[in-house]
Amino acid sequence: MAPRFRVYIAASADGYIADPGGSVAWLDAYPGVEYGYDDFIRSVGTVVMGRASYDLARSFGDWPYPDQRCIVLTRRLPEPPPAGAHVAFRSGDVGALAAELRAMEPAAAPGGDVWVMGGGRVIRQFLDAGALDTLEIYVIPLLLGGGIPLFPPGPGHGLTLRGAQGFASGVVRLEYGARPPAPGGRQADGPGTDR
Ligand SMILES: NC(=O)c1ccc[n+]([C@@H]2O[C@H](COP(=O)([O-])OP(=O)(O)OC[C@H]3O[C@@H](n4cnc5c(N)ncnc54)[C@H](OP(=O)(O)O)[C@@H]3O)[C@@H](O)[C@H]2O)c1
């Protein structure tokens, strides 16, 4: 079994992953530890991110993904990565990158998943290339009114709802399979649906 290519991301209720200035400070009130981040990151061997998300992650101080291989998509000249980071810089077709990663990751090894971390422009390319398996979206009860979209404009895609869970904080976790349900198939038959 190949590694899973997963999106795990927080978005405002109006569909933005960062405010117009690129800040995610509005997420500070919703620490990932309350939403399964620690278990999630242990399942990840490779993090793929766009240059804008990389620049933001670097600004946080300690490099947040010391145990993962990180692939940064950029067309610009790479800079030396931060201390403790295992970073490779790539550009071009994400379909080809996904095929390489599928071949590289130890089959179904624990901790072998690929986290397509973001931002929206990178997630959109993986989605359009048919290279995503699941999207786990934490909808934050907040309207940002503008900013960087989770899904920039592009082709439409059917999704399969695999689970939905509400938290006391007002956050809602939505888990989708990245492909439409089989004809006649029901949405969200699996465990974890809280509707
Ligand atoms: N809410 C959350 O949980 C969350 C998670 C992740 C990110 N974010 C936010 O998302 C924002 C960034 O999202 P974004 O959509 O604007 O940008 P992004 O996807 O992080 O980065 C886009 C950049 O990546 C490079 N790139 C993308 N695809 C490429 C390809 N196929 N080949 C070569 N280079 C490629 C390009 O950089 P070059 O200009 O270098 O070529 C492009 O300008 C940040 O503000 C971050 O805070 C939020």
Short mmCIF file of N, CA, C and O in Angstrom, two decimals, residues 24 64 69 77 84 90 104-105 124 141 162 165 173 195:
data_model
loop_
_atom_site.label_atom_id
_atom_site.label_comp_id
_atom_site.label_asym_id
_atom_site.label_seq_id
_atom_site.Cartn_x
_atom_site.Cartn_y
_atom_site.Cartn_z
N VAL A 24 -1.40 33.97 10.20
CA VAL A 24 -2.32 32.97 10.76
C VAL A 24 -2.46 33.16 12.27
O VAL A 24 -2.81 32.23 13.00
N PRO A 64 9.46 23.83 12.73
CA PRO A 64 8.39 23.01 13.31
C PRO A 64 8.36 21.55 12.86
O PRO A 64 7.61 20.76 13.45
N ARG A 69 10.94 14.87 6.35
CA ARG A 69 11.57 15.37 5.13
C ARG A 69 10.63 16.46 4.57
O ARG A 69 9.42 16.24 4.47
N LEU A 77 15.76 30.95 -6.26
CA LEU A 77 16.97 30.32 -5.74
C LEU A 77 16.78 29.96 -4.28
O LEU A 77 16.31 30.78 -3.49
N GLY A 84 18.30 22.29 11.72
CA GLY A 84 17.46 21.17 12.12
C GLY A 84 16.41 20.79 11.08
O GLY A 84 15.62 19.87 11.31
N ARG A 90 12.16 22.14 -4.86
CA ARG A 90 11.72 21.55 -6.13
C ARG A 90 10.89 22.56 -6.89
O ARG A 90 10.33 23.47 -6.30
N MET A 104 9.12 6.36 -3.32
CA MET A 104 10.17 6.46 -2.30
C MET A 104 9.75 6.00 -0.92
O MET A 104 10.53 5.42 -0.18
N GLU A 105 8.52 6.37 -0.54
CA GLU A 105 8.11 6.11 0.85
C GLU A 105 7.99 4.62 1.08
O GLU A 105 7.43 3.91 0.25
N ARG A 124 -4.16 23.15 -4.42
CA ARG A 124 -4.91 23.17 -5.69
C ARG A 124 -4.21 22.34 -6.76
O ARG A 124 -4.83 21.55 -7.47
N PRO A 141 -14.59 28.91 13.55
CA PRO A 141 -15.81 29.73 13.55
C PRO A 141 -15.49 31.22 13.51
O PRO A 141 -15.58 31.94 14.51
N ARG A 162 -16.09 11.71 4.55
CA ARG A 162 -15.75 10.52 5.33
C ARG A 162 -16.08 10.70 6.80
O ARG A 162 -16.19 9.74 7.54
N GLN A 165 -17.04 16.21 12.58
CA GLN A 165 -17.01 16.20 14.04
C GLN A 165 -16.99 17.64 14.52
O GLN A 165 -16.19 18.45 14.04
N ARG A 173 -14.50 19.65 12.24
CA ARG A 173 -13.55 18.89 11.44
C ARG A 173 -14.31 18.17 10.33
O ARG A 173 -15.26 17.43 10.60
N ARG A 195 -23.42 13.90 12.98
CA ARG A 195 -24.41 14.79 12.40
C ARG A 195 -25.80 14.32 12.77
O ARG A 195 -26.01 13.13 12.97
#
